[in-house]
Short mmCIF file of C-alpha atoms in Angstrom, two decimals:
data_model
loop_
_atom_site.label_atom_id
_atom_site.label_comp_id
_atom_site.label_asym_id
_atom_site.label_seq_id
_atom_site.Cartn_x
_atom_site.Cartn_y
_atom_site.Cartn_z
CA MET A 157 -69.27 5.22 121.45
CA VAL A 158 -70.65 7.95 118.94
CA LYS A 159 -74.28 8.10 119.12
CA SER A 160 -76.45 7.69 115.66
CA ASN A 161 -79.82 8.93 115.02
CA LYS A 162 -80.88 4.79 114.41
CA LYS A 163 -83.83 3.79 115.74
CA SER A 164 -83.18 2.16 119.13
CA MET A 165 -84.21 -0.85 120.16
CA THR A 166 -86.57 -0.07 122.88
CA GLU A 167 -88.86 1.35 120.20
CA PHE A 168 -89.00 -2.35 118.47
CA LEU A 169 -90.06 -4.07 122.25
CA LYS A 170 -93.29 -6.08 122.28
CA LYS A 171 -94.80 -7.67 124.59
CA GLU A 172 -96.62 -11.04 123.76
CA GLY A 173 -97.56 -13.46 126.69
CA LYS A 174 -94.82 -14.29 129.07
CA PHE A 175 -92.21 -13.15 126.37
CA THR A 176 -90.66 -9.65 125.91
CA TYR A 177 -88.68 -9.17 122.51
CA ALA A 178 -87.55 -6.66 120.11
CA GLU A 179 -87.84 -8.05 116.25
CA ALA A 180 -87.16 -6.50 112.73
CA GLY A 181 -86.26 -7.35 109.55
CA GLU A 182 -87.70 -9.88 106.67
CA GLY A 183 -86.25 -13.35 105.60
CA SER A 184 -83.87 -15.99 107.44
CA PRO A 185 -84.37 -15.72 111.67
CA ILE A 186 -81.18 -14.67 114.04
CA ILE A 187 -81.61 -14.83 117.30
CA ILE A 188 -79.50 -12.89 119.44
CA LEU A 189 -78.90 -13.75 123.18
CA HIS A 190 -77.63 -11.38 125.26
CA GLY A 191 -75.22 -12.04 128.12
CA LEU A 192 -75.26 -11.86 132.40
CA MET A 193 -74.93 -8.16 132.53
CA GLY A 194 -76.22 -7.46 129.49
CA ALA A 195 -78.32 -5.46 127.82
CA LEU A 196 -80.54 -6.01 125.08
CA SER A 197 -79.68 -2.30 123.68
CA ASN A 198 -75.53 -4.31 123.48
CA PHE A 199 -76.28 -5.39 119.83
CA ASP A 200 -78.45 -2.29 119.07
CA SER A 201 -76.00 -2.09 115.87
CA THR A 202 -75.69 -5.83 114.93
CA PHE A 203 -80.16 -5.42 115.04
CA ASN A 204 -80.16 -2.63 112.73
CA HIS A 205 -77.51 -3.82 110.31
CA LEU A 206 -78.66 -7.37 110.02
CA SER A 207 -82.65 -6.03 109.96
CA LYS A 208 -82.14 -4.63 106.47
CA LYS A 209 -79.88 -7.23 104.91
CA GLY A 210 -82.65 -9.76 104.33
CA TYR A 211 -83.19 -11.20 108.20
CA LYS A 212 -85.56 -11.40 110.26
CA VAL A 213 -83.44 -10.56 113.86
CA ILE A 214 -85.12 -11.18 117.28
CA ILE A 215 -83.78 -10.29 120.81
CA PRO A 216 -85.69 -12.12 123.26
CA GLU A 217 -85.42 -10.67 127.13
CA LEU A 218 -83.75 -13.31 128.80
CA PRO A 219 -85.55 -14.30 132.52
CA LEU A 220 -82.23 -13.73 134.16
CA TYR A 221 -83.95 -12.60 137.25
CA THR A 222 -87.74 -13.62 137.41
CA LEU A 223 -87.33 -17.46 136.91
CA PRO A 224 -87.33 -18.79 140.71
CA LEU A 225 -83.99 -19.27 142.21
CA LEU A 226 -83.58 -23.76 141.84
CA LYS A 227 -84.56 -22.72 138.09
CA THR A 228 -82.01 -19.90 137.28
CA ASN A 229 -79.47 -22.07 135.55
CA VAL A 230 -78.16 -22.56 131.73
CA LYS A 231 -80.43 -25.84 131.50
CA ASN A 232 -83.59 -23.17 132.24
CA LEU A 233 -82.99 -20.39 130.01
CA ALA A 234 -82.61 -22.72 127.25
CA LYS A 235 -85.69 -24.00 127.89
CA PHE A 236 -87.31 -20.36 127.73
CA LEU A 237 -85.31 -19.94 124.37
CA HIS A 238 -87.00 -23.31 123.19
CA ASP A 239 -90.40 -22.15 124.18
CA PHE A 240 -89.74 -18.97 122.57
CA ILE A 241 -88.67 -20.28 119.51
CA GLU A 242 -91.83 -22.51 119.51
CA PHE A 243 -94.27 -19.60 120.48
CA LYS A 244 -93.10 -17.67 117.05
CA GLU A 245 -93.04 -20.82 115.32
CA LEU A 246 -89.66 -20.69 114.15
CA LYS A 247 -87.75 -23.10 112.72
CA GLU A 248 -83.80 -23.67 111.34
CA VAL A 249 -82.71 -20.39 113.44
CA THR A 250 -79.18 -18.85 113.32
CA LEU A 251 -78.55 -17.91 117.60
CA LEU A 252 -76.26 -15.45 117.92
CA GLY A 253 -74.99 -15.25 121.27
CA ASN A 254 -72.68 -12.82 123.74
CA SER A 255 -71.05 -14.32 127.08
CA LEU A 256 -73.67 -16.00 128.55
CA GLY A 257 -76.12 -15.55 125.43
CA GLY A 258 -73.32 -17.61 123.54
CA HIS A 259 -73.58 -20.08 126.71
CA ILE A 260 -77.41 -20.30 126.08
CA ALA A 261 -77.01 -21.00 122.50
CA LEU A 262 -74.54 -24.00 122.10
CA TYR A 263 -77.02 -25.85 125.51
CA PHE A 264 -79.57 -25.71 123.27
CA THR A 265 -78.18 -26.55 120.09
CA LYS A 266 -77.21 -30.05 122.30
CA HIS A 267 -80.29 -30.53 122.86
CA TYR A 268 -82.42 -29.08 119.98
CA PRO A 269 -79.92 -29.66 117.20
CA GLU A 270 -82.92 -29.72 114.23
CA ASP A 271 -83.92 -26.02 115.72
CA VAL A 272 -80.27 -24.91 114.96
CA LYS A 273 -79.47 -23.52 111.33
CA ALA A 274 -75.91 -22.25 112.39
CA LEU A 275 -74.41 -20.79 115.18
CA VAL A 276 -72.70 -17.03 116.01
CA LEU A 277 -70.44 -17.34 119.12
CA THR A 278 -68.77 -13.63 120.49
CA GLY A 279 -67.23 -13.83 123.36
CA SER A 280 -68.97 -17.02 124.35
CA SER A 281 -68.96 -18.79 127.81
CA GLY A 282 -69.39 -22.67 128.09
CA LEU A 283 -65.46 -23.57 128.04
CA TYR A 284 -63.89 -21.23 130.43
CA GLU A 285 -64.43 -17.20 131.56
CA ASN A 286 -62.70 -15.49 134.20
CA SER A 287 -65.83 -13.41 135.10
CA MET A 288 -65.44 -12.65 138.78
CA GLY A 289 -62.04 -14.02 138.37
CA ASP A 290 -61.52 -14.66 142.21
CA SER A 291 -63.53 -11.48 143.32
CA TYR A 292 -66.98 -11.80 143.25
CA PRO A 293 -69.01 -8.50 143.11
CA LYS A 294 -68.87 -6.38 146.75
CA ARG A 295 -72.05 -4.69 147.55
CA GLY A 296 -72.43 -0.84 147.66
CA ASP A 297 -68.46 -0.57 145.75
CA LYS A 298 -69.23 1.76 143.05
CA GLU A 299 -65.55 2.02 142.24
CA PHE A 300 -65.39 -2.12 142.07
CA VAL A 301 -68.38 -2.51 139.94
CA ARG A 302 -66.38 0.53 137.58
CA LYS A 303 -63.04 -1.28 137.31
CA LYS A 304 -64.68 -4.78 136.73
CA ALA A 305 -66.94 -3.14 133.92
CA GLN A 306 -63.57 -1.66 132.74
CA ASP A 307 -62.05 -4.82 131.97
CA VAL A 308 -64.53 -6.11 130.06
CA PHE A 309 -63.50 -3.72 127.36
CA TYR A 310 -60.07 -2.66 125.71
CA ASP A 311 -61.80 1.03 125.55
CA LYS A 312 -62.39 1.50 128.89
CA GLU A 313 -64.70 4.95 127.89
CA ILE A 314 -66.89 2.35 126.82
CA ALA A 315 -67.92 1.74 130.35
CA THR A 316 -69.57 4.66 131.27
CA ASP A 317 -71.76 5.77 133.55
CA GLU A 318 -74.62 4.73 132.71
CA LEU A 319 -73.15 1.30 132.35
CA VAL A 320 -71.88 1.01 135.56
CA ASP A 321 -75.03 2.01 137.25
CA GLN A 322 -76.92 -0.83 135.05
CA VAL A 323 -74.57 -3.27 136.93
CA TYR A 324 -74.03 -1.78 140.32
CA GLU A 325 -78.02 -1.71 140.44
CA VAL A 326 -77.89 -5.69 139.62
CA ILE A 327 -75.60 -6.21 142.43
CA ASN A 328 -76.63 -4.24 144.76
CA ASP A 329 -80.34 -6.04 144.66
CA ARG A 330 -79.59 -9.43 146.94
CA ASN A 331 -82.51 -10.66 144.67
CA THR A 332 -80.32 -10.27 141.56
CA LEU A 333 -77.12 -10.65 143.08
CA VAL A 334 -77.96 -14.13 144.34
CA LYS A 335 -79.40 -14.98 140.48
CA THR A 336 -76.35 -13.21 139.04
CA LEU A 337 -74.05 -16.02 141.05
CA ALA A 338 -76.40 -18.55 140.67
CA ILE A 339 -76.40 -18.10 136.98
CA ALA A 340 -72.14 -17.64 136.96
CA LYS A 341 -72.19 -20.94 138.82
CA SER A 342 -74.22 -22.80 136.58
CA ALA A 343 -72.05 -21.83 133.47
CA ILE A 344 -68.88 -23.40 135.40
CA ARG A 345 -71.12 -26.44 136.19
CA HIS A 346 -72.66 -27.22 132.63
CA ASN A 347 -68.30 -27.09 130.24
CA MET A 348 -69.84 -27.97 126.99
CA ALA A 349 -66.31 -29.63 125.63
CA LYS A 350 -67.53 -32.52 125.20
CA ASP A 351 -70.38 -32.08 123.67
CA LEU A 352 -69.13 -29.55 121.13
CA PRO A 353 -67.75 -32.11 119.09
CA SER A 354 -70.94 -33.28 117.57
CA MET A 355 -72.26 -29.98 117.16
CA LYS A 356 -71.97 -30.15 113.02
CA GLN A 357 -73.83 -27.12 112.51
CA PRO A 358 -71.90 -24.18 110.82
CA THR A 359 -70.28 -21.88 113.58
CA CYS A 360 -68.94 -18.49 113.23
CA LEU A 361 -66.25 -17.47 115.78
CA ILE A 362 -66.08 -13.35 116.52
CA TRP A 363 -63.51 -12.40 119.25
CA GLY A 364 -62.20 -10.04 120.65
CA LYS A 365 -57.57 -9.98 120.87
CA GLN A 366 -57.80 -8.59 124.36
CA ASP A 367 -60.49 -10.23 125.43
CA SER A 368 -59.80 -10.55 129.35
CA VAL A 369 -62.97 -12.55 130.18
CA THR A 370 -62.93 -15.71 128.31
CA PRO A 371 -59.66 -15.16 126.47
CA PRO A 372 -58.58 -15.65 123.04
CA GLU A 373 -57.08 -19.33 124.03
CA VAL A 374 -61.30 -20.14 124.69
CA ALA A 375 -61.30 -18.87 121.33
CA GLU A 376 -58.95 -21.23 119.62
CA ASP A 377 -60.12 -24.26 121.86
CA PHE A 378 -63.76 -23.20 120.51
CA HIS A 379 -61.92 -23.40 116.95
CA LYS A 380 -60.66 -26.80 117.98
CA LEU A 381 -63.43 -28.85 119.25
CA LEU A 382 -66.10 -27.40 116.82
CA PRO A 383 -65.81 -29.85 113.56
CA ASP A 384 -67.12 -26.67 111.25
CA ALA A 385 -66.15 -23.43 112.85
CA ASP A 386 -64.81 -20.17 111.40
CA LEU A 387 -62.57 -18.73 113.49
CA TYR A 388 -62.14 -14.28 113.69
CA TRP A 389 -60.59 -12.14 115.70
CA VAL A 390 -61.34 -8.40 116.62
CA ASP A 391 -58.03 -6.24 117.11
CA LYS A 392 -57.98 -4.01 120.14
CA CYS A 393 -61.29 -5.16 121.48
CA GLY A 394 -61.94 -6.49 124.68
CA HIS A 395 -65.09 -9.64 124.93
CA ALA A 396 -68.38 -7.59 123.63
CA ALA A 397 -66.65 -7.01 119.93
CA MET A 398 -70.45 -6.26 118.56
CA MET A 399 -70.33 -3.14 121.19
CA GLU A 400 -66.40 -2.21 121.11
CA ARG A 401 -66.04 -2.75 116.99
CA PRO A 402 -69.34 -2.67 115.84
CA GLU A 403 -69.01 -2.03 112.26
CA GLU A 404 -66.22 -4.52 111.95
CA PHE A 405 -68.13 -7.46 113.75
CA ASN A 406 -71.42 -6.71 111.28
CA GLU A 407 -69.28 -6.68 108.04
CA ILE A 408 -67.16 -10.16 109.22
CA LEU A 409 -70.87 -11.44 110.37
CA GLU A 410 -72.77 -10.32 107.18
CA GLY A 411 -69.88 -11.84 104.92
CA TRP A 412 -69.77 -15.09 107.03
CA LEU A 413 -73.32 -15.54 106.55
CA SER A 414 -73.07 -14.75 102.95
CA LYS A 415 -70.71 -17.07 102.34
CA ARG A 416 -72.31 -19.95 104.40
CA GLU A 417 -75.82 -19.12 101.88
CA ILE A 418 -77.49 -18.75 105.67
#
């Protein structure tokens, strides 16, 4: 990945009350929701791009590892998002979610449809995901972690040592491992297939053609079940299009927002 001299998102981080978030730009609000193993920085490029294009872009840090275990699930993460939107006094937000972030966006939309102007889903869970395959993470086995991290991307180089270390840290700590598994199980429980047909919001689906976590047929199913969805494919791309093909991802998204007058 090419390092640029643009400001990194960490420079935008602020903490207010129970919320830590990055925010930039002015205009129609877009809230970005990261995935289970995803850092806020996964969206650096999209955050920088859209905040200069007439949008207020906000990325809250989701409390994946700080909620009590019994509350570590999709439902309570959506409730956290609701509290955040109220705290920021936002109206008619566009929710952009990758992986688990997409799932939280969908669950939120089911319960608070009046707050959501549009949805953008990329490699979203909610219907089916092959997150761990049949093998749960082995603690202490860094090569296993590296292989799993590489599987997320079409270009294996994106699974840098730094990224592998981040994931390794999560699954080697008993507390965060237990919560990771709790969220993964909750995601399987909260299947959204029956809810999607009633979600009337315009939805943009941006999917890596080589996504092995939420394979292309998942995107097709989202496209079929959501009443007002447009599906865009990104070739030579895995589960995190905004990291692996940021320029293409941003171009598709900006074009779609403009077309839909959002």
